[in-house]
Coordinates of C-alpha atoms and ligand atoms in Angstrom, one line a residue:
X558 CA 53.3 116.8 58.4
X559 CA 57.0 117.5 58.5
X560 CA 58.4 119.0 62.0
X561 CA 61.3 121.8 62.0
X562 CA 64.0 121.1 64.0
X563 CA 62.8 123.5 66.1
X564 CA 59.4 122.4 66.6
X565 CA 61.0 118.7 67.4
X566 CA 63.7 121.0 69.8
X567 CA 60.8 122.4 72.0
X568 CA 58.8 119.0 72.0
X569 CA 61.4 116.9 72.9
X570 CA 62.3 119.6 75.8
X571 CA 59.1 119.5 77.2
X572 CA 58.2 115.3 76.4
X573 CA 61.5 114.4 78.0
X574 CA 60.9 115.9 81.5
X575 CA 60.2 113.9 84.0
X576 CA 60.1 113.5 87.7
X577 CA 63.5 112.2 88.5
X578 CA 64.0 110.7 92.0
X579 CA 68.0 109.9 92.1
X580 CA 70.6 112.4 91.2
X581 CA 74.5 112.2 90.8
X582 CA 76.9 114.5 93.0
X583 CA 78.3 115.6 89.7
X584 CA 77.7 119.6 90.2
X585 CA 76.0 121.8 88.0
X586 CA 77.8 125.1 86.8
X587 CA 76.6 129.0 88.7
X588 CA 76.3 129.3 84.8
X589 CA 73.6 127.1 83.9
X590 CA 72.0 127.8 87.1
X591 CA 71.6 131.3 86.2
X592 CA 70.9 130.8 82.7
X593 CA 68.1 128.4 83.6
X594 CA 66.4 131.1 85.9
X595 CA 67.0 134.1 83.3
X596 CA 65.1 131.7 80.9
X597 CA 62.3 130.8 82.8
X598 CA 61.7 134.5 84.1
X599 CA 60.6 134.9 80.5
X600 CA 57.1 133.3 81.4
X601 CA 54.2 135.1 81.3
X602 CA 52.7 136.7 84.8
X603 CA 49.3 138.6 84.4
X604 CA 50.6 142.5 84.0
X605 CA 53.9 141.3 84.3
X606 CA 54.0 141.0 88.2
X607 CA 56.6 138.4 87.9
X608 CA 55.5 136.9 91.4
X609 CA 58.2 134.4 91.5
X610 CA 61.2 134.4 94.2
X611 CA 63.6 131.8 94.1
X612 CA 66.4 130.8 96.7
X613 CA 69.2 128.7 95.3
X614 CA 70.9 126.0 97.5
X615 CA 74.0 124.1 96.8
X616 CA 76.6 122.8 99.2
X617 CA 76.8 123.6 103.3
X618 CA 73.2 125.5 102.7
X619 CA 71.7 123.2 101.2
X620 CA 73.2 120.3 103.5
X621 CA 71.8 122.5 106.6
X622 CA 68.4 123.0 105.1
X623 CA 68.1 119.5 104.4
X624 CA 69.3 118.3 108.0
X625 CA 67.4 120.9 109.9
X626 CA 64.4 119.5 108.2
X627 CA 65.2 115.8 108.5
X628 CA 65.6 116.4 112.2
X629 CA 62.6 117.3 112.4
X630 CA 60.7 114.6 110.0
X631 CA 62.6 111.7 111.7
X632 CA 60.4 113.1 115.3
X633 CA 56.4 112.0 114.7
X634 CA 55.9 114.3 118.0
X635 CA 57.5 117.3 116.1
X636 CA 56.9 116.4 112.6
X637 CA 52.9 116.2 114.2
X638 CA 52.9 120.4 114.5
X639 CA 54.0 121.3 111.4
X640 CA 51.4 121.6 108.3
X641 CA 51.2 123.0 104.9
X642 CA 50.3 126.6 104.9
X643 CA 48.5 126.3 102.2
X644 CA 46.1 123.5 100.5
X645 CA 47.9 121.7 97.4
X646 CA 45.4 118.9 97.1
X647 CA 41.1 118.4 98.0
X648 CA 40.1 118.1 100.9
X649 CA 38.2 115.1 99.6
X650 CA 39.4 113.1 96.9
X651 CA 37.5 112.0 94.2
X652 CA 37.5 109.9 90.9
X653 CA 39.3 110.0 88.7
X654 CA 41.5 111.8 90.3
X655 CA 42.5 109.7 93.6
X656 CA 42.7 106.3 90.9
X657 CA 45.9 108.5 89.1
X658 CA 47.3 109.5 92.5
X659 CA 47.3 106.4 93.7
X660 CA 49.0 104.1 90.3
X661 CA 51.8 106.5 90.3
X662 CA 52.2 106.2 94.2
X663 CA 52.1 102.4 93.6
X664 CA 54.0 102.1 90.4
X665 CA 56.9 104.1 92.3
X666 CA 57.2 102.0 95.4
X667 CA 56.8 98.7 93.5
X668 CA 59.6 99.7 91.3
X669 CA 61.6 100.1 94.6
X670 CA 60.2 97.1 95.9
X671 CA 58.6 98.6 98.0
X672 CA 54.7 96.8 99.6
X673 CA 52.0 98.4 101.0
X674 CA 52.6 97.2 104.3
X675 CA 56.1 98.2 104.5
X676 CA 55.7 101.7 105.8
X677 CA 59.0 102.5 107.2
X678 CA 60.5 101.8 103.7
X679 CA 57.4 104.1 102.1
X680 CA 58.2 107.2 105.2
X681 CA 62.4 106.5 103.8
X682 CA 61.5 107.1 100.5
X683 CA 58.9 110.2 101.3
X684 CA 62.0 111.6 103.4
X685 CA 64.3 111.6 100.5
X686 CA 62.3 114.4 99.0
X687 CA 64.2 116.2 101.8
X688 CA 67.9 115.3 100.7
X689 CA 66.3 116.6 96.8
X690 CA 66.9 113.6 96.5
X691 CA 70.8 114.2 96.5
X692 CA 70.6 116.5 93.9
X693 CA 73.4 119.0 94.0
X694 CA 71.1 122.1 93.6
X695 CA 67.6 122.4 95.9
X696 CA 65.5 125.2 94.8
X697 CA 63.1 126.6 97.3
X698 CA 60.3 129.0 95.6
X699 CA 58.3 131.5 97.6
X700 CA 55.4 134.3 96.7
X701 CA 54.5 137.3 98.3
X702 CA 51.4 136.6 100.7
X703 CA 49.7 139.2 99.3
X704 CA 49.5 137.6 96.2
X705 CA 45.9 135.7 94.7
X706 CA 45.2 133.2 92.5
X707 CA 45.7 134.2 89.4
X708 CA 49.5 134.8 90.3
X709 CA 49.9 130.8 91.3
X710 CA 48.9 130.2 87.6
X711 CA 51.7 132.4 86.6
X712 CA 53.9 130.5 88.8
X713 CA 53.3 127.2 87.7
X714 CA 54.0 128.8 84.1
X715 CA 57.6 129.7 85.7
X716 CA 57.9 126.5 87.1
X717 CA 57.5 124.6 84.3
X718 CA 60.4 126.9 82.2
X719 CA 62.8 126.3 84.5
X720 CA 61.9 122.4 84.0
X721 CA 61.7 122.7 80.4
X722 CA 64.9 125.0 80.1
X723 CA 66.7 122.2 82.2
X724 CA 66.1 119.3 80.2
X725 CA 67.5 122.1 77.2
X726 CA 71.2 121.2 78.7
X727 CA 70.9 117.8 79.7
X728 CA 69.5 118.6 83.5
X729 CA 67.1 117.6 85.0
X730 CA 64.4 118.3 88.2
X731 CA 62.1 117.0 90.3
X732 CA 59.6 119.8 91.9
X733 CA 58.8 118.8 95.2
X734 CA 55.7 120.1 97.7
X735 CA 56.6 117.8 100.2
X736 CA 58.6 121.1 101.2
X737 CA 55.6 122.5 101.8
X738 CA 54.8 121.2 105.2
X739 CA 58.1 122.2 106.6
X740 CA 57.7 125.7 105.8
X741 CA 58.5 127.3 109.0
X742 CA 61.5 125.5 109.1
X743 CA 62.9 126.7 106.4
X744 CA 61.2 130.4 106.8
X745 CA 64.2 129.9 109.9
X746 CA 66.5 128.2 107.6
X747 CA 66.8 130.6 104.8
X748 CA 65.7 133.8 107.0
X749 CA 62.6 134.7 105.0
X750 CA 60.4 137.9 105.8
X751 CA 57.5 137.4 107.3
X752 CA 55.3 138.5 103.5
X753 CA 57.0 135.6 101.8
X754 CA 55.7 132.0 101.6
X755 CA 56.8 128.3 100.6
X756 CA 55.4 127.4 96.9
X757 CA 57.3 124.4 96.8
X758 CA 61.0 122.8 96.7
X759 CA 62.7 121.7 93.5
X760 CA 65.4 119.1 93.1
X761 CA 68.2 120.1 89.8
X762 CA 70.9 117.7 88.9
X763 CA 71.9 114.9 86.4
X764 CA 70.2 112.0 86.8
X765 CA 71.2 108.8 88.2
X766 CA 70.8 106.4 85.5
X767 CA 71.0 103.5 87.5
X768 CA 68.7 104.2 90.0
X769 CA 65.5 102.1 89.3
X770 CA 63.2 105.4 90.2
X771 CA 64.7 106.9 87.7
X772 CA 62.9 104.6 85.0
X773 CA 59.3 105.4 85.9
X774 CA 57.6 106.6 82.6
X775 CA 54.1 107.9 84.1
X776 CA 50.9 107.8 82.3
X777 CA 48.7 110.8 80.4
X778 CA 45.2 110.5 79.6
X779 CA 44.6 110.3 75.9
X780 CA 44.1 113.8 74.1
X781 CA 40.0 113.2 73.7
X782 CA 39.6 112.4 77.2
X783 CA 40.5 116.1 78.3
X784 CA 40.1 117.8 74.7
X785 CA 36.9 118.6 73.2
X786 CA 36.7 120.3 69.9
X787 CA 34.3 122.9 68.6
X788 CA 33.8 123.8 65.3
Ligands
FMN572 C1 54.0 121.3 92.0 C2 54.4 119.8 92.1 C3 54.8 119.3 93.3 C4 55.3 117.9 93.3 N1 55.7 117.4 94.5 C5 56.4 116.3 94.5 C6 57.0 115.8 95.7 O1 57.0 116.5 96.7 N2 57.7 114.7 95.7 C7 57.8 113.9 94.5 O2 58.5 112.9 94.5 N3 57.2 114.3 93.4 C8 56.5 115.5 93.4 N4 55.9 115.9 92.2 C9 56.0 115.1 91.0 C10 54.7 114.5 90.5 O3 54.4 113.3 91.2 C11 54.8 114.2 89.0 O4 54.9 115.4 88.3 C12 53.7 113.4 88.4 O5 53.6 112.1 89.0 C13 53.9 113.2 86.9 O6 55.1 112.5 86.6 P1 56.2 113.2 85.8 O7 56.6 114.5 86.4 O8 57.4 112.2 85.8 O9 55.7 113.4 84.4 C14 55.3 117.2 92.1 C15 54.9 117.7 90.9 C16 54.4 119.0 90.9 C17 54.0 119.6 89.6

């Protein structure tokens, strides 16, 4: 089998994304940022209901959305009354699911050094997801309340452009729904109407090659564990 340049174009887009956890202050152009969006606005939505709302954060706003938020993470009396809105995870975790979530939790904080009984240096790390982990651009997602199911699968779709066109120029993300839980503050933050509700955050930024977080290379289950084919 010989692969296009094209085909090896779009694989390599999608293969080289990862989470990344350390970006440089180096900024990234309106241009790209726009691009990246118009791209990704190209994903499907079921009848074409394009559910997706982004808000796009860079300097003092992003600074003050990160702050407010920190202010209120650093306080476990505060940080106690707010909650997600709505549920990302099971309520109960099963195998072998909960064996995945926890090696990549692990194999992230033992990169960093980081022990299971240190857990101020595990809450540091969890509270970096609220700097975007210094990315220059912090991307907060919302959809209209109104909207079911079927238009959170169209979202992920939209998601997953913007990731895909990112790595396209060299960029890359992180998406983040540790936002998730502070989603009042930043309804106050960013002034949303009362219809519109978190999705999610997104970090966008060069990586930091030298940060050690950076060079976590997560697992994937091999294709005949979650492929069965029919003929
Ligand atoms: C919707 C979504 C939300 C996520 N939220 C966070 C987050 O809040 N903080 C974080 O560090 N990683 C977050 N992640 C990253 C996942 O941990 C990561 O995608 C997974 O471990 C696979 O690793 P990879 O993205 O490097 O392939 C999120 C991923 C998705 C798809």
């Amino acid at each position: 089998m010989i692969n296009s340049p094209q085909q090896e174009a779009v694989d390599a887009a999608i293969t080289s994304r990862r989470s990344i956890r350390a970006f440089l202050s180096k900024p990234v152009e309106r241009a790209d940022i726009e691009r990246i969006l118009e791209v990704a606005a190209r994903a499907p939505s079921g009848t074409n209901t394009q559910p997706w709302k982004v808000y796009v954060l860079t300097g003092q706003a992003r600074e003050k959305l990160s702050e407010a938020i920190l202010a209120v993470n650093a306080d476990p009396e505060q940080a106690r009354r707010h909650t997600e809105e709505y549920a990302y995870y099971p309520r109960e975790w099963i195998s072998p699911f909960v064996d995945r979530r926890r090696k990549v939790g692990w194999d992230l904080y033992s990169l960093l050094g980081l022990t299971r009984d240190n857990k101020a240096g595990m809450a540091a790390q969890h509270a970096r997801n609220y700097r975007f982990f210094d990315a220059p651009v912090g991307l907060i997602f919302t959809i209209d309340r109104i909207m079911e199911q079927g238009s959170w699968l169209d979202y992920g779709m939209f998601l997953q452009s913007i990731m895909v066109a990112a790595r396209g120029r060299g960029l890359d993300t992180c998406p983040q729904a540790a936002f998730t839980q502070y989603h009042r503050v930043i309804a106050q933050q960013l002034g949303l109407p009362e219809n519109e509700m978190v999705v999610c955050g997104m970090a966008l930024g060069w990586a930091d090659p030298g940060k050690v977080e950076n060079s976590l290379v997560t697992e994937r289950e091999p294709l005949a564990h979650f492929a069965r084919f029919m003929e």
